[in-house]
Coordinates of C-alpha atoms in Angstrom, one line a residue:
Chain Q
M8 CA 2.2 83.0 8.7
N9 CA -1.4 83.4 7.9
I10 CA -1.1 86.8 6.1
I11 CA -4.4 88.4 5.0
R12 CA -4.4 91.5 2.9
I13 CA -7.1 94.1 4.0
E14 CA -8.3 96.6 1.4
D15 CA -11.5 97.8 2.9
P16 CA -11.5 99.5 6.4
A17 CA -15.0 98.0 6.9
D18 CA -13.8 94.4 6.4
P19 CA -15.5 92.6 9.3
R20 CA -12.3 90.7 10.1
V21 CA -10.7 93.9 11.3
A22 CA -13.8 95.1 13.3
P23 CA -12.0 94.7 16.6
Y24 CA -9.5 97.4 15.4
L25 CA -12.2 100.0 14.6
S26 CA -12.1 103.4 16.2
I27 CA -9.4 102.5 18.7
R28 CA -9.7 105.6 20.9
E29 CA -13.5 105.7 21.0
R30 CA -13.5 102.0 21.9
D31 CA -10.9 102.6 24.7
L32 CA -13.6 104.6 26.5
V33 CA -16.4 102.1 26.3
G34 CA -14.4 98.9 26.7
R35 CA -13.9 95.9 24.5
E36 CA -15.8 93.0 26.0
G37 CA -13.0 90.8 27.1
R38 CA -10.4 92.0 24.6
F39 CA -7.4 94.3 24.8
V40 CA -5.2 96.2 22.3
A41 CA -1.4 95.9 22.3
E42 CA 0.7 98.3 20.3
G43 CA 4.2 98.2 19.0
K44 CA 6.9 95.7 18.4
V45 CA 8.3 95.6 21.9
V46 CA 4.9 95.0 23.5
L47 CA 4.0 92.4 21.0
N48 CA 7.2 90.5 21.7
V49 CA 6.2 90.3 25.3
L50 CA 2.6 89.3 24.4
F51 CA 3.8 86.4 22.3
A52 CA 6.8 85.4 24.4
A53 CA 4.9 85.4 27.7
G54 CA 2.0 83.5 26.3
R55 CA -0.1 84.5 29.2
F56 CA -2.9 86.0 27.1
Q57 CA -4.1 84.7 23.8
A58 CA -3.4 86.9 20.8
E59 CA -6.3 86.8 18.4
S60 CA -4.8 88.7 15.5
V61 CA -2.3 91.3 14.4
L62 CA -2.8 94.3 12.1
V63 CA 0.4 95.6 10.6
L64 CA 1.4 98.3 8.2
E65 CA 2.4 96.8 4.9
N66 CA 5.8 98.6 4.8
R67 CA 6.6 97.4 8.4
L68 CA 5.8 93.7 7.8
A69 CA 9.4 92.8 6.8
G70 CA 10.7 94.3 10.0
M71 CA 8.2 92.3 12.1
T72 CA 9.3 88.8 11.0
E73 CA 11.1 87.9 14.2
T74 CA 8.2 89.2 16.3
L75 CA 5.6 87.4 14.3
A76 CA 7.6 84.2 14.4
L77 CA 6.7 84.1 18.2
A78 CA 2.9 84.4 17.4
P79 CA 0.6 81.4 17.8
D80 CA 0.4 79.2 14.7
G81 CA -2.3 80.2 12.3
M82 CA -3.0 83.5 14.0
P83 CA -4.3 86.0 11.3
V84 CA -1.8 88.7 10.4
Y85 CA -3.8 91.5 8.7
V86 CA -1.7 93.7 6.4
A87 CA -2.9 97.0 5.1
S88 CA -1.7 100.3 3.7
A89 CA -1.3 103.3 6.0
A90 CA -4.4 104.9 4.6
V91 CA -6.5 101.8 5.3
I92 CA -5.1 101.3 8.8
D93 CA -5.6 104.9 9.7
A94 CA -9.2 104.6 8.5
I95 CA -9.7 101.5 10.6
A96 CA -8.1 102.8 13.8
G97 CA -9.4 106.4 13.4
F98 CA -6.0 108.0 14.0
H99 CA -2.5 107.9 12.6
M100 CA -1.0 104.7 13.8
H101 CA 2.7 105.5 13.9
R102 CA 3.7 102.4 15.7
G103 CA 2.9 100.3 12.7
I104 CA 1.7 97.2 14.5
L105 CA -1.3 96.4 16.7
A106 CA -2.6 93.2 18.2
I107 CA -6.0 92.2 19.7
G108 CA -5.8 89.8 22.6
S109 CA -8.3 88.0 24.7
K110 CA -8.4 88.8 28.4
G111 CA -9.6 85.3 29.1
V112 CA -10.9 84.3 32.6
A113 CA -9.3 86.4 35.4
P114 CA -7.9 84.2 38.2
S115 CA -9.3 84.7 41.7
V116 CA -7.0 86.3 44.2
D117 CA -6.9 83.1 46.2
D118 CA -6.1 80.9 43.2
M119 CA -3.4 83.3 42.1
L120 CA -1.8 83.5 45.6
A121 CA -2.0 79.7 46.1
A122 CA 0.0 79.2 42.9
L123 CA 2.9 81.4 44.0
P124 CA 6.2 80.0 45.2
E125 CA 7.2 79.8 48.9
R126 CA 9.3 82.9 48.4
A127 CA 7.4 85.5 46.5
L128 CA 7.2 89.3 46.0
V129 CA 3.8 90.8 45.3
A130 CA 3.0 94.5 44.5
V131 CA -0.4 95.7 45.7
P132 CA -1.5 99.0 44.2
V133 CA -4.5 100.5 46.0
G134 CA -6.7 103.2 44.4
I135 CA -4.3 103.8 41.5
S136 CA -6.7 105.2 38.8
N137 CA -4.0 106.6 36.5
H138 CA -3.0 104.4 33.6
D139 CA 0.5 105.8 33.5
N140 CA 1.0 104.9 37.1
I141 CA -0.5 101.4 36.8
G142 CA 1.6 100.8 33.7
S143 CA 4.7 101.9 35.4
I144 CA 4.1 99.8 38.5
F145 CA 3.7 96.7 36.2
R146 CA 6.9 97.7 34.4
N147 CA 8.8 97.9 37.7
A148 CA 7.2 94.7 38.9
A149 CA 8.6 92.9 35.8
A150 CA 12.0 94.6 36.1
F151 CA 12.4 93.5 39.6
G152 CA 10.9 90.0 39.2
A153 CA 7.8 90.5 41.3
D154 CA 5.7 87.3 41.1
A155 CA 2.4 89.0 40.9
V156 CA 0.4 92.2 41.2
L157 CA -2.8 92.4 43.2
L158 CA -5.1 95.3 42.5
D159 CA -8.0 96.5 44.7
E160 CA -11.3 97.2 43.0
T161 CA -10.6 100.9 42.7
C162 CA -7.5 100.6 40.5
C163 CA -7.8 101.1 36.8
D164 CA -7.6 98.3 34.3
P165 CA -4.0 97.2 33.6
L166 CA -5.1 95.9 30.2
Y167 CA -6.3 99.3 29.1
R168 CA -4.4 100.2 26.0
K169 CA -2.3 103.0 27.5
A170 CA -1.4 101.0 30.6
I171 CA -0.1 98.2 28.5
R172 CA 1.9 100.6 26.4
V173 CA 3.4 102.3 29.5
S174 CA 4.2 99.0 31.0
V175 CA 6.2 98.1 27.9
G176 CA 4.2 94.9 27.9
A177 CA 4.7 94.0 31.5
A178 CA 0.9 94.0 32.1
L179 CA 0.8 91.1 29.7
K180 CA 3.5 89.2 31.5
V181 CA 3.3 89.6 35.3
P182 CA 0.3 87.6 36.7
F183 CA -2.3 89.8 38.3
A184 CA -5.6 89.5 40.0
V185 CA -8.2 92.1 41.0
G186 CA -9.7 91.7 44.4
G187 CA -12.4 93.5 46.3
T188 CA -11.3 96.2 48.8
A189 CA -7.8 96.6 50.1
S190 CA -9.0 95.0 53.3
N191 CA -10.2 91.9 51.3
L192 CA -6.7 91.7 49.7
A193 CA -5.0 92.0 53.1
D194 CA -7.2 89.1 54.4
A195 CA -6.3 87.0 51.4
L196 CA -2.6 87.8 51.7
S197 CA -2.7 86.8 55.4
R198 CA -4.3 83.5 54.6
H199 CA -1.5 82.8 52.2
G200 CA 1.2 83.6 54.7
F201 CA 2.4 86.9 53.3
G202 CA 4.2 89.5 55.3
Q203 CA 2.6 92.8 54.4
L204 CA 4.2 96.2 54.2
A205 CA 2.3 99.4 53.6
L206 CA 4.4 102.1 52.0
S207 CA 3.6 105.5 53.5
P208 CA 5.6 108.8 53.9
A209 CA 4.7 108.5 57.6
G210 CA 5.8 104.9 57.8
E211 CA 7.2 103.7 61.1
A212 CA 10.6 102.6 59.8
D213 CA 12.8 103.0 56.7
I214 CA 12.3 100.2 54.2
R215 CA 16.0 99.6 54.4
D216 CA 15.7 98.5 58.0
M217 CA 12.8 96.1 57.4
P218 CA 13.4 92.4 57.2
R219 CA 12.4 90.6 54.1
P220 CA 9.9 87.8 54.8
G221 CA 9.8 84.9 52.3
R222 CA 6.4 86.0 51.0
L223 CA 6.2 89.7 50.9
A224 CA 3.4 92.0 49.7
L225 CA 4.1 95.7 49.2
Y226 CA 1.2 98.2 49.2
F227 CA 1.3 101.4 47.2
G228 CA -1.4 104.1 47.6
T229 CA -2.3 107.2 45.7
E230 CA -0.1 110.4 45.8
G231 CA -2.8 112.6 47.3
E232 CA -4.7 110.4 49.8
G233 CA -2.2 107.7 50.3
L234 CA -3.3 104.3 51.5
P235 CA -6.6 104.0 53.4
E236 CA -6.3 104.8 57.1
P237 CA -7.8 101.4 58.3
L238 CA -5.2 99.6 56.2
L239 CA -2.3 101.7 57.6
K240 CA -3.6 100.8 61.1
R241 CA -3.7 97.1 60.4
L242 CA -0.4 96.7 58.5
T243 CA 3.2 97.3 59.3
T244 CA 4.1 100.6 57.6
A245 CA 7.4 101.6 56.0
R246 CA 8.7 104.8 54.5
I247 CA 11.2 105.7 51.8
R248 CA 13.7 108.2 53.2
M249 CA 13.4 111.6 51.6
A250 CA 14.9 115.1 52.0
P251 CA 13.0 117.4 54.3
G252 CA 10.9 120.1 52.5
F253 CA 10.1 118.1 49.4
D254 CA 8.8 114.8 50.5
S255 CA 6.8 114.1 47.4
L256 CA 7.4 111.0 45.4
N257 CA 5.5 109.7 42.5
V258 CA 3.9 106.3 43.2
A259 CA 5.7 104.7 40.2
A260 CA 9.1 106.0 41.7
A261 CA 8.1 104.6 45.1
S262 CA 7.3 101.2 43.6
A263 CA 10.6 101.2 41.8
I264 CA 12.6 101.9 44.9
A265 CA 10.7 99.4 47.2
L266 CA 10.6 96.6 44.6
H267 CA 14.3 97.1 43.8
H268 CA 15.1 97.0 47.5
F269 CA 13.3 93.8 48.2
T270 CA 13.9 91.9 45.0
D271 CA 15.9 88.7 45.0
A272 CA 17.2 89.6 41.5
T273 CA 21.0 89.7 41.3
G274 CA 21.3 90.8 37.6
Chain R
M4 CA -1.8 141.9 47.4
N5 CA -1.8 143.8 44.2
I6 CA -5.0 142.4 42.8
I7 CA -6.0 143.5 39.3
R8 CA -9.3 142.5 37.7
I9 CA -9.0 141.5 34.0
E10 CA -12.2 141.8 31.9
D11 CA -10.7 141.8 28.4
P12 CA -8.7 138.8 27.1
A13 CA -6.7 141.2 24.9
D14 CA -5.6 143.3 27.9
P15 CA -1.8 143.8 27.3
R16 CA -1.0 143.1 30.9
V17 CA -2.0 139.4 30.5
A18 CA -0.3 139.1 27.1
P19 CA 2.3 136.6 28.5
Y20 CA -0.6 134.2 29.2
L21 CA -2.0 134.3 25.6
S22 CA -2.4 131.0 23.7
I23 CA -0.4 128.9 26.2
R24 CA -0.1 125.8 24.2
E25 CA 0.9 127.5 20.9
R26 CA 3.5 129.5 22.8
D27 CA 4.9 126.3 24.4
L28 CA 6.0 125.3 20.9
V29 CA 7.7 128.5 19.9
G30 CA 9.2 129.4 23.3
R31 CA 8.8 132.4 25.6
E32 CA 11.9 134.6 25.4
G33 CA 13.2 134.1 28.9
R34 CA 10.0 133.3 30.6
F35 CA 8.2 130.1 31.8
V36 CA 4.7 129.2 32.9
A37 CA 4.0 127.5 36.2
E38 CA 0.6 125.9 36.8
G39 CA -1.3 125.0 39.9
K40 CA -1.2 125.7 43.6
V41 CA 1.5 123.1 44.5
V42 CA 3.9 124.3 41.9
L43 CA 3.3 128.0 42.7
N44 CA 4.0 127.2 46.4
V45 CA 7.4 125.9 45.3
L46 CA 8.1 128.8 42.9
F47 CA 7.4 131.3 45.7
A48 CA 9.0 129.4 48.6
A49 CA 12.2 128.5 46.7
G50 CA 12.6 132.0 45.5
R51 CA 15.1 130.8 42.9
F52 CA 13.2 132.3 40.0
Q53 CA 11.4 135.6 39.9
A54 CA 7.6 135.4 39.6
E55 CA 6.4 138.2 37.3
S56 CA 2.7 137.8 37.8
V57 CA -0.1 135.4 38.6
L58 CA -3.4 134.8 36.7
V59 CA -6.1 133.2 38.9
L60 CA -9.7 132.2 38.4
E61 CA -12.0 134.5 40.4
N62 CA -13.7 131.7 42.3
R63 CA -10.3 130.2 43.3
L64 CA -8.8 133.4 44.7
A65 CA -10.0 132.8 48.2
G66 CA -8.4 129.3 48.3
M67 CA -5.0 130.7 47.1
T68 CA -4.5 133.2 50.0
E69 CA -1.8 131.1 51.6
T70 CA 0.0 130.5 48.4
L71 CA -0.1 134.2 47.3
A72 CA 1.1 135.3 50.7
L73 CA 4.5 133.7 49.7
A74 CA 4.6 135.8 46.5
P75 CA 7.0 138.8 46.1
D76 CA 5.6 142.1 47.4
G77 CA 3.7 144.0 44.8
M78 CA 3.6 141.2 42.2
P79 CA 0.4 141.6 40.1
V80 CA -2.3 139.1 40.7
Y81 CA -4.6 139.1 37.7
V82 CA -8.1 137.8 38.5
A83 CA -10.6 136.9 35.8
S84 CA -13.7 134.8 35.1
A85 CA -13.3 131.3 33.7
A86 CA -14.6 132.6 30.3
V87 CA -11.9 135.3 30.2
I88 CA -9.1 133.0 31.4
D89 CA -10.0 130.3 28.9
A90 CA -10.1 133.0 26.1
I91 CA -6.6 134.1 27.2
A92 CA -5.0 130.7 27.6
G93 CA -6.8 129.2 24.6
F94 CA -7.9 126.1 26.5
H95 CA -9.9 125.2 29.6
M96 CA -7.6 126.0 32.5
H97 CA -8.9 123.6 35.1
R98 CA -6.0 124.2 37.5
G99 CA -7.3 127.7 38.3
I100 CA -4.0 129.4 38.7
L101 CA -1.0 130.2 36.5
A102 CA 2.2 132.2 37.0
I103 CA 4.7 133.7 34.6
G104 CA 8.2 133.6 35.8
S105 CA 11.5 134.9 34.5
K106 CA 14.2 132.4 33.7
G107 CA 16.9 135.0 34.6
V108 CA 20.5 134.4 33.7
A109 CA 21.5 130.7 33.7
P110 CA 24.6 129.9 35.8
S111 CA 27.6 128.5 34.0
V112 CA 28.4 124.8 34.9
D113 CA 31.6 125.9 36.6
D114 CA 30.0 128.5 38.7
M115 CA 27.3 126.2 39.8
L116 CA 29.6 123.4 40.7
A117 CA 31.9 125.8 42.5
A118 CA 29.0 126.9 44.7
L119 CA 28.2 123.3 45.9
P120 CA 29.2 122.0 49.3
E121 CA 32.1 119.7 49.9
R122 CA 29.6 116.8 50.1
A123 CA 27.2 117.0 47.2
L124 CA 25.0 114.8 45.0
V125 CA 24.4 115.8 41.4
A126 CA 22.1 114.2 38.8
V127 CA 23.3 114.4 35.2
P128 CA 20.7 113.5 32.6
V129 CA 22.2 113.0 29.1
G130 CA 20.1 113.1 25.9
I131 CA 16.8 113.1 27.8
S132 CA 14.4 114.8 25.4
N133 CA 11.1 113.8 27.0
H134 CA 9.5 116.4 29.3
D135 CA 7.9 113.7 31.5
N136 CA 11.3 112.1 32.1
I137 CA 13.1 115.4 32.8
G138 CA 10.3 116.5 35.1
S139 CA 10.4 113.2 36.9
I140 CA 14.2 113.4 37.3
F141 CA 13.9 116.8 38.9
R142 CA 11.2 115.6 41.2
N143 CA 13.4 112.7 42.3
A144 CA 16.3 115.0 42.7
A145 CA 14.3 117.2 45.0
A146 CA 12.8 114.3 46.9
F147 CA 16.3 112.9 47.6
G148 CA 18.0 116.2 48.3
A149 CA 20.3 116.3 45.2
D150 CA 22.2 119.5 45.3
A151 CA 22.0 120.2 41.5
V152 CA 21.1 118.8 38.1
L153 CA 23.5 119.2 35.2
L154 CA 22.0 118.7 31.7
D155 CA 23.9 118.1 28.5
E156 CA 22.9 120.3 25.5
T157 CA 20.7 117.6 24.0
C158 CA 18.3 117.4 27.0
C159 CA 15.0 119.2 26.8
D160 CA 14.3 122.4 28.8
P161 CA 13.4 121.7 32.4
L162 CA 11.5 125.0 32.4
Y163 CA 9.1 123.8 29.7
R164 CA 5.6 124.0 31.1
K165 CA 5.0 120.3 31.2
A166 CA 8.4 119.5 32.7
I167 CA 7.7 122.0 35.5
R168 CA 4.3 120.4 36.1
V169 CA 5.5 116.8 36.2
S170 CA 8.4 117.9 38.5
V171 CA 5.7 119.2 40.9
G172 CA 7.8 122.4 40.9
A173 CA 11.2 120.8 41.6
A174 CA 12.5 122.3 38.3
L175 CA 12.0 125.7 40.0
K176 CA 13.8 124.6 43.1
V177 CA 16.8 122.3 42.4
P178 CA 19.6 124.4 40.9
F179 CA 20.6 123.3 37.4
A180 CA 22.9 124.3 34.6
V181 CA 23.1 123.3 31.0
G182 CA 26.5 122.4 29.7
G183 CA 27.8 121.4 26.3
T184 CA 28.3 117.8 25.6
A185 CA 28.3 115.0 28.2
S186 CA 32.1 115.0 27.8
N187 CA 32.2 118.7 28.6
L188 CA 30.2 118.0 31.7
A189 CA 32.5 115.2 32.7
D190 CA 35.5 117.5 32.4
A191 CA 33.8 120.1 34.6
L192 CA 32.8 117.5 37.2
S193 CA 36.4 116.2 37.3
R194 CA 37.7 119.7 37.8
H195 CA 35.4 120.1 40.7
G196 CA 36.4 116.9 42.4
F197 CA 33.3 114.8 41.7
G198 CA 33.3 111.0 41.6
Q199 CA 31.3 110.1 38.6
L200 CA 29.1 107.1 38.1
A201 CA 27.4 106.2 34.8
L202 CA 24.2 104.2 35.2
S203 CA 24.0 101.5 32.6
P204 CA 22.3 98.1 32.4
A205 CA 25.7 96.7 31.5
G206 CA 27.4 98.5 34.4
E207 CA 30.4 96.8 35.9
A208 CA 29.0 96.7 39.5
D209 CA 25.7 96.9 41.3
I210 CA 25.2 100.5 42.6
R211 CA 24.7 98.9 46.1
D212 CA 28.4 97.8 46.1
M213 CA 29.7 101.2 45.0
P214 CA 31.3 103.6 47.6
R215 CA 29.8 107.0 47.9
P216 CA 32.4 109.7 47.4
G217 CA 31.8 113.1 49.0
R218 CA 31.0 114.7 45.7
L219 CA 29.1 112.3 43.5
A220 CA 27.6 112.8 40.0
L221 CA 25.1 110.2 38.7
Y222 CA 24.7 110.0 34.9
F223 CA 21.4 108.9 33.4
G224 CA 21.0 108.2 29.7
T225 CA 18.0 107.5 27.4
E226 CA 16.1 104.3 27.5
G227 CA 16.9 103.3 23.9
E228 CA 20.4 104.3 23.3
G229 CA 21.7 104.7 26.8
L230 CA 24.7 106.8 27.6
P231 CA 27.1 107.6 24.8
E232 CA 29.8 104.9 24.4
P233 CA 32.8 107.3 24.9
L234 CA 31.3 108.4 28.2
L235 CA 30.8 104.8 29.4
K236 CA 34.4 104.1 28.5
R237 CA 35.6 107.1 30.4
L238 CA 33.6 106.7 33.6
T239 CA 33.0 104.1 36.2
T240 CA 29.8 102.3 35.3
A241 CA 27.2 100.9 37.6
R242 CA 24.0 98.9 37.1
I243 CA 20.7 98.5 38.9
R244 CA 20.0 94.9 39.6
M245 CA 17.1 93.5 37.6
A246 CA 15.3 90.3 37.0
P247 CA 16.5 88.4 33.9
G248 CA 14.3 88.6 30.8
F249 CA 12.8 92.0 31.4
D250 CA 15.7 94.3 32.1
S251 CA 13.9 97.4 31.1
L252 CA 13.7 100.4 33.4
N253 CA 12.3 103.8 32.8
V254 CA 15.0 106.5 33.3
A255 CA 12.8 108.2 35.9
A256 CA 12.6 105.0 37.8
A257 CA 16.4 104.5 37.5
S258 CA 17.0 108.0 38.8
A259 CA 14.7 107.4 41.8
I260 CA 16.5 104.2 42.7
A261 CA 20.0 105.6 42.3
L262 CA 19.3 108.9 44.0
H263 CA 17.5 107.2 46.9
H264 CA 20.5 104.8 47.2
F265 CA 23.1 107.6 47.4
T266 CA 21.2 110.3 49.3
D267 CA 22.2 111.5 52.7
A268 CA 18.6 112.1 53.5
T269 CA 17.4 110.3 56.7
G270 CA 13.8 111.4 56.7

């Protein structure tokens, strides 16, 4: 392990970790921040994104040995005291370990879809601008073995720090691509032979009565507005049965139910 | 409507609304705070808890007419400017409307179970100390028509402000009782003829292969620890199928899937 002791919060080697929260707001020029042991395990094990470095609390280093054993050879592991780390990050970093990763080059929607197997399950969030919801959708996608997530251009960034955290690292594991509009995504999914189902409280049939095509894309809209009307007109719609009088479901819950229903997982 | 104009943040009539966040921490002696139009609609329509008063932004009053029409006769509606309301609440109250309700006398577990129909579905969170998760479990319980929620003594309070908000008011609608330990709850559910299923990643069968008894209780444990080992030994266990390698599901998502699976709702 390439362990490097940091004594000065202004050390240029830890510049990417400076003022974490402020930097969340302005963006990171192609980088993301991953936090906590569980998330870092996924980052290293999935190997989908390149980890540039890790910053760890000195008194947590021993407990991170197994996690760091998964890291790329030679990757710098910066170690510092709590006081130095808090001065770098700008807040008390109780998780004890952070990583900076490189977003790399995002795949095009077509390239990503072309690479999927004959039988594939894809989640398509549309207009989801809440990082908790995006993170939860990725977590559910991973839990139920979805092959990819396709996001329309109005969704928030799955590699935002909080989204990664809520996803428990799934945003670093499940392949995703960001397309244009929902209509552009539907065009692409059609080209690649996907059956497409738009989840909506007013859906024409219960998801439990829907056949599962080999390649299936499931669309999830916002809680308030739902999916765009033109998309609902174009696609087959399906609903999740609910009790009368309180037909309100969080989009993360809806994605859990629909992905669980259509998954091939047998675990 | 009993509309009362408030000019002075120190007016004793709005004392229950003072320093909302600080009061969250110390508790409210038998009261709760409900926020926002959607939650207040549930509070008034369900009629399960008594609303003591409402505090509304003057420029939102007109938009709240339908909501307030559901309120109890004579209930005070305090109206104030944004500056006065922010001074009362201690932060910027962007939701525009708050209510104070009375928790009343909590039913005993036995009384609550005795009052349920022959065919009933009950959610039993155990050790859930996160208000987001408790709120989400209530929201799912309402969405899938669960008849009640039973909480063990280590769960957090469903009538905490944030839990009510996340539940979208379901915590004010779905009957609940707080018992002693999970083992006490299992005793009570047995006495009342409930089939009991403990959700666990290591469950002996897939929930989809489990019969639905007339009276069914579904147990949900914490993400880290899961349900207590003695409870898992005592009850039938069931799992939610997941993909290998990422078998991590949020407890709110698990409750959505299991309640959706066992609901009688056909909507």
